[in-house]
Amino acid sequence: MNERLSDALYGLGWSTVKKLPEPVAVRLGQTLADTVWKRRGKGVLRLEANLARVVPDAGPERLAELSRAGMRSYLRYWMESFRLPAWSETRIKEGFEPEGLHHLTDGLAAGKGVILALPHLGNWDLAGAWVTRNLGVPFTTVAERLKPETLYDRFVAYREGLGMEVLPHTGGSAFGTLARRLRAGGLVCLVADRDLSASGVEVKFFGDTARMPAGPAILAQQTGALLLPVTLWFDATPVMKGRVHPPVEVPETGTRAEKTSLMTQALADAFAEGIADHPEDWHMLQRLWLADLEPREQS
């Protein structure tokens, strides 16, 4: 029942919210965010606990302000995402202003393939749509399989409509496809601040140990593609901002595991820089640090 309800609600969002005038959608998103925040549910409490690690000197009042702003940012992401399919080409092109873009364009011009790795900051769907429109470059990404399957299909159709090739995180051969796209000089975009497998790499992240996916670093090593961290943020304007960070280099020495560890830590450091600058735009409503994860049942 919950799965069917989720599917119906997302369907309602894409069919209804995208028809609203933008100022109305903005106000609706803020109202919903404030309502959810006031209820102090599990997601809000987890967001606040995560933010306490990002801003360790923040007192209760400051954390409450950050979590409220965080929920508004999170609902802004959803409202924009529901509306993106109805945005004009001009609205998408003017909706994002990245700095450091030369790292991406130079990498693509070199024909060696580029991996963009992002945390859950800002609106990564908008950034992706901007890349396909402004740069005229399609790219491949990976999506977590959601339940019910109809909901996953909605997300795939939505992102494909924005110009993305979407591969399932499980149940397929995503890694091999990504490697082929990169070897052909293509672009791959991966949200990479939360590990969804048992093969993640442990990193130091805001003073404690977390686990992040090894995929971006391994792909860079195996294909020779450029690995670029990207961070995004909102400000008081309708235009999202972002930064393409300098490349994460493949170490010259060490085993594959050692190289992967160093490169993933470099990604984590770049993510931490962006999150520390804009903590309210980090949409992490799940447990991330190993100390916060529930222990696995002993077999």
C-alpha positions as a printed NumPy array, in Angstrom:
array([[  0.   ,   0.   ,   0.   ],
       [  2.798,   2.454,   0.923],
       [  4.612,   1.702,  -2.341],
       [  1.467,   2.309,  -4.399],
       [  0.805,   5.513,  -2.481],
       [  4.354,   6.749,  -3.131],
       [  3.989,   6.033,  -6.824],
       [  0.66 ,   7.871,  -6.939],
       [  2.054,  10.906,  -5.104],
       [  5.061,  11.201,  -7.387],
       [  2.775,  10.843, -10.383],
       [  0.594,  13.625,  -9.008],
       [  3.644,  15.81 ,  -8.535],
       [  4.842,  15.43 , -12.11 ],
       [  1.362,  15.891, -13.56 ],
       [  0.184,  18.779, -11.37 ],
       [  3.111,  20.751,  -9.934],
       [  4.684,  21.315, -13.346],
       [  1.543,  23.206, -14.406],
       [  1.742,  25.715, -11.553],
       [  3.157,  29.223, -12.062],
       [  6.685,  29.295, -10.705],
       [  5.974,  31.686,  -7.777],
       [  3.101,  29.445,  -6.691],
       [  5.288,  26.34 ,  -6.862],
       [  7.996,  28.077,  -4.816],
       [  5.54 ,  29.065,  -2.076],
       [  3.991,  25.608,  -2.075],
       [  7.403,  23.994,  -1.665],
       [  8.295,  26.258,   1.245],
       [  4.947,  25.622,   2.941],
       [  5.31 ,  21.866,   2.605],
       [  8.89 ,  22.023,   3.853],
       [  7.923,  24.019,   6.93 ],
       [  5.05 ,  21.642,   7.667],
       [  7.278,  18.578,   7.467],
       [  9.997,  20.285,   9.504],
       [  7.594,  21.166,  12.32 ],
       [  6.483,  17.536,  12.612],
       [ 10.039,  16.495,  13.506],
       [  9.821,  13.131,  11.771],
       [ 12.662,  10.649,  11.264],
       [ 13.95 ,  12.324,   8.125],
       [ 14.155,  15.765,   9.735],
       [ 15.825,  14.383,  12.86 ],
       [ 18.364,  12.486,  10.769],
       [ 19.076,  15.582,   8.666],
       [ 19.654,  17.566,  11.85 ],
       [ 21.958,  14.873,  13.258],
       [ 23.968,  14.869,  10.036],
       [ 24.189,  18.652,  10.054],
       [ 25.484,  18.499,  13.632],
       [ 28.556,  16.711,  12.259],
       [ 28.987,  19.242,   9.458],
       [ 28.642,  22.237,  11.794],
       [ 29.937,  20.832,  15.113],
       [ 29.928,  24.166,  16.924],
       [ 26.262,  24.854,  16.162],
       [ 23.936,  24.985,  19.138],
       [ 20.324,  23.712,  19.147],
       [ 18.912,  26.971,  17.787],
       [ 21.406,  27.108,  14.911],
       [ 20.824,  23.439,  14.08 ],
       [ 17.084,  24.033,  14.004],
       [ 17.605,  26.94 ,  11.599],
       [ 19.833,  24.796,   9.394],
       [ 17.445,  21.855,   9.318],
       [ 14.519,  24.127,   8.442],
       [ 16.553,  25.703,   5.642],
       [ 17.628,  22.191,   4.645],
       [ 14.039,  21.023,   4.27 ],
       [ 13.217,  24.111,   2.209],
       [ 16.195,  23.342,  -0.012],
       [ 15.113,  19.705,  -0.303],
       [ 11.569,  20.684,  -1.304],
       [ 12.98 ,  23.215,  -3.748],
       [ 14.804,  20.314,  -5.378],
       [ 11.568,  18.341,  -5.681],
       [  9.482,  21.256,  -6.913],
       [ 12.061,  22.097,  -9.565],
       [ 12.376,  18.453, -10.553],
       [  8.626,  18.073, -10.966],
       [  8.642,  21.177, -13.147],
       [ 11.812,  20.554, -15.172],
       [ 10.054,  18.605, -17.965],
       [  7.897,  21.68 , -18.602],
       [ 10.73 ,  24.22 , -18.466],
       [ 11.706,  25.869, -21.711],
       [ 15.165,  25.463, -23.183],
       [ 15.89 ,  29.041, -22.167],
       [ 14.725,  28.502, -18.576],
       [ 17.018,  25.483, -18.213],
       [ 19.982,  27.242, -19.812],
       [ 19.542,  30.248, -17.519],
       [ 18.804,  28.173, -14.432],
       [ 22.374,  27.178, -13.573],
       [ 25.673,  29.084, -13.327],
       [ 28.731,  26.844, -12.82 ],
       [ 32.277,  27.975, -12.189],
       [ 35.326,  25.957, -13.195],
       [ 33.487,  24.688, -16.268],
       [ 36.744,  24.593, -18.225],
       [ 37.741,  21.45 , -16.337],
       [ 34.785,  19.683, -17.944],
       [ 34.984,  21.181, -21.424],
       [ 38.755,  20.677, -21.664],
       [ 38.365,  17.054, -20.587],
       [ 35.674,  16.393, -23.166],
       [ 37.717,  18.128, -25.866],
       [ 40.635,  15.814, -25.062],
       [ 38.385,  12.866, -25.952],
       [ 39.406,  10.802, -22.945],
       [ 36.046,  10.641, -21.193],
       [ 34.938,  12.506, -18.078],
       [ 33.379,  11.353, -14.805],
       [ 31.458,  13.956, -12.804],
       [ 31.009,  12.903,  -9.172],
       [ 28.536,  14.808,  -7.011],
       [ 27.154,  14.698,  -3.474],
       [ 23.444,  15.133,  -2.727],
       [ 23.76 ,  18.925,  -2.975],
       [ 21.35 ,  21.271,  -4.715],
       [ 19.541,  19.948,  -7.777],
       [ 21.707,  17.495,  -9.693],
       [ 18.91 ,  16.851, -12.209],
       [ 18.901,  20.525, -13.184],
       [ 22.69 ,  20.488, -13.518],
       [ 22.405,  17.445, -15.769],
       [ 19.717,  19.027, -17.919],
       [ 21.879,  22.145, -18.217],
       [ 24.81 ,  20.055, -19.47 ],
       [ 22.719,  18.37 , -22.143],
       [ 21.238,  21.702, -23.299],
       [ 24.133,  24.146, -22.979],
       [ 26.994,  21.846, -23.904],
       [ 25.009,  19.572, -26.188],
       [ 26.571,  16.572, -24.462],
       [ 24.495,  13.526, -23.489],
       [ 25.647,  11.538, -20.499],
       [ 25.099,   8.28 , -18.663],
       [ 24.119,   7.945, -15.032],
       [ 23.015,   5.271, -12.572],
       [ 19.777,   5.203, -10.578],
       [ 18.873,   3.23 ,  -7.478],
       [ 16.105,   0.715,  -8.122],
       [ 13.019,   1.977,  -6.328],
       [  9.897,   0.147,  -5.269],
       [  7.411,  -0.26 ,  -6.746],
       [  8.895,  -0.835, -10.191],
       [  6.443,   1.681, -11.633],
       [  8.039,   4.405,  -9.503],
       [ 11.505,   3.469, -10.748],
       [ 10.137,   3.584, -14.3  ],
       [  8.812,   7.091, -13.658],
       [ 12.265,   8.299, -12.602],
       [ 13.945,   6.652, -15.568],
       [ 11.459,   8.199, -18.012],
       [ 11.839,  11.587, -16.336],
       [ 15.633,  11.592, -16.553],
       [ 15.704,  10.156, -20.055],
       [ 13.394,  13.006, -21.039],
       [ 16.089,  15.403, -19.834],
       [ 18.679,  13.777, -22.112],
       [ 20.245,  11.239, -19.768],
       [ 20.959,   7.558, -20.289],
       [ 19.904,   5.847, -17.051],
       [ 21.262,   2.491, -15.896],
       [ 19.957,   0.528, -12.89 ],
       [ 22.284,   0.36 ,  -9.894],
       [ 21.526,  -3.336,  -9.439],
       [ 20.283,  -6.123, -11.646],
       [ 22.399,  -5.198, -14.654],
       [ 25.884,  -4.547, -15.949],
       [ 26.098,  -0.832, -15.2  ],
       [ 29.85 ,  -0.738, -14.578],
       [ 30.718,  -2.295, -17.935],
       [ 28.404,   0.081, -19.793],
       [ 29.856,   3.096, -17.982],
       [ 33.387,   1.963, -18.859],
       [ 32.466,   1.616, -22.535],
       [ 30.92 ,   5.092, -22.611],
       [ 34.061,   6.59 , -21.061],
       [ 36.461,   4.766, -23.372],
       [ 34.466,   6.242, -26.264],
       [ 35.121,   9.721, -24.876],
       [ 31.716,  10.102, -23.262],
       [ 30.452,  11.702, -20.077],
       [ 29.324,   9.867, -16.939],
       [ 27.656,  11.566, -13.951],
       [ 27.419,   9.791, -10.584],
       [ 25.991,  10.868,  -7.223],
       [ 28.745,   9.51 ,  -4.996],
       [ 28.486,  10.55 ,  -1.359],
       [ 26.521,   7.53 ,  -0.082],
       [ 27.469,   3.914,  -0.659],
       [ 24.638,   1.627,  -1.756],
       [ 26.719,  -1.551,  -1.832],
       [ 28.903,  -3.596,   0.456],
       [ 32.054,  -2.649,  -1.456],
       [ 32.362,   1.005,  -0.531],
       [ 35.553,   2.745,   0.517],
       [ 35.99 ,   4.058,   4.036],
       [ 36.847,   7.771,   4.134],
       [ 37.293,  10.428,   6.759],
       [ 34.378,  12.822,   6.415],
       [ 33.855,  15.71 ,   8.806],
       [ 36.032,  14.048,  11.419],
       [ 34.54 ,  10.554,  11.378],
       [ 34.452,   7.482,   9.15 ],
       [ 31.907,   7.112,   6.369],
       [ 31.718,   4.797,   3.377],
       [ 31.531,   6.105,  -0.193],
       [ 31.295,   4.257,  -3.5  ],
       [ 34.497,   3.041,  -5.145],
       [ 33.036,   3.203,  -8.657],
       [ 34.189,   6.685,  -9.742],
       [ 37.818,   6.037,  -8.759],
       [ 37.912,   2.558, -10.3  ],
       [ 36.342,   3.793, -13.534],
       [ 38.948,   6.565, -13.781],
       [ 41.764,   4.074, -13.269],
       [ 40.464,   1.51 , -15.759],
       [ 39.457,   3.898, -18.548],
       [ 41.827,   6.852, -18.208],
       [ 38.834,   9.179, -17.853],
       [ 39.098,  12.469, -16.001],
       [ 37.489,  12.402, -12.53 ],
       [ 35.951,  15.744, -11.535],
       [ 34.152,  16.493,  -8.254],
       [ 31.184,  18.852,  -8.584],
       [ 29.365,  20.731,  -5.838],
       [ 26.09 ,  22.651,  -6.174],
       [ 24.191,  25.152,  -4.058],
       [ 21.201,  27.451,  -4.   ],
       [ 21.144,  31.12 ,  -3.084],
       [ 18.385,  33.691,  -2.821],
       [ 17.922,  33.748,  -6.617],
       [ 16.115,  31.251,  -8.889],
       [ 19.505,  30.39 , -10.438],
       [ 21.425,  27.457,  -8.939],
       [ 25.173,  27.857,  -8.563],
       [ 27.881,  25.222,  -8.851],
       [ 31.57 ,  24.486,  -9.038],
       [ 33.498,  21.965, -11.102],
       [ 36.535,  21.205,  -8.947],
       [ 40.021,  20.384, -10.315],
       [ 40.597,  16.776, -11.372],
       [ 41.275,  13.991,  -8.899],
       [ 44.478,  12.485, -10.212],
       [ 45.254,   8.763, -10.305],
       [ 48.241,   8.129,  -7.983],
       [ 51.368,   7.022,  -9.805],
       [ 52.149,   4.198,  -7.366],
       [ 50.264,   1.752,  -5.189],
       [ 47.855,  -1.126,  -5.65 ],
       [ 44.434,  -0.574,  -7.2  ],
       [ 42.872,  -0.675,  -3.747],
       [ 45.35 ,   1.896,  -2.427],
       [ 44.785,   4.182,  -5.392],
       [ 41.028,   3.814,  -5.04 ],
       [ 41.201,   4.698,  -1.364],
       [ 43.245,   7.856,  -1.984],
       [ 41.058,   9.012,  -4.87 ],
       [ 37.811,   8.407,  -2.986],
       [ 39.189,  10.355,  -0.033],
       [ 40.005,  13.218,  -2.412],
       [ 36.405,  13.153,  -3.619],
       [ 35.169,  13.149,  -0.026],
       [ 37.373,  16.161,   0.735],
       [ 35.963,  18.105,  -2.226],
       [ 32.413,  17.16 ,  -1.216],
       [ 33.117,  18.259,   2.352],
       [ 34.349,  21.625,   1.118],
       [ 31.133,  22.253,  -0.793],
       [ 28.892,  20.929,   1.988],
       [ 30.66 ,  23.004,   4.656],
       [ 30.108,  26.146,   2.56 ],
       [ 26.413,  25.349,   1.998],
       [ 25.269,  22.828,   4.641],
       [ 21.595,  23.679,   4.208],
       [ 21.72 ,  22.404,   0.61 ],
       [ 22.997,  18.911,   1.499],
       [ 19.983,  16.643,   1.172],
       [ 21.187,  13.763,   3.326],
       [ 18.18 ,  12.471,   5.24 ],
       [ 19.695,   8.999,   5.714],
       [ 22.379,   7.569,   7.97 ],
       [ 25.821,   7.998,   6.462],
       [ 28.602,   7.66 ,   9.038],
       [ 29.52 ,   4.159,  10.15 ],
       [ 28.979,   5.086,  13.793],
       [ 25.362,   5.941,  12.973],
       [ 24.568,   2.817,  10.972],
       [ 22.581,   0.123,  12.68 ],
       [ 24.774,  -2.929,  13.312],
       [ 24.115,  -5.849,  11.028],
       [ 22.549,  -8.894,  12.563],
       [ 25.025, -11.616,  13.363],
       [ 24.505, -14.782,  11.376]])
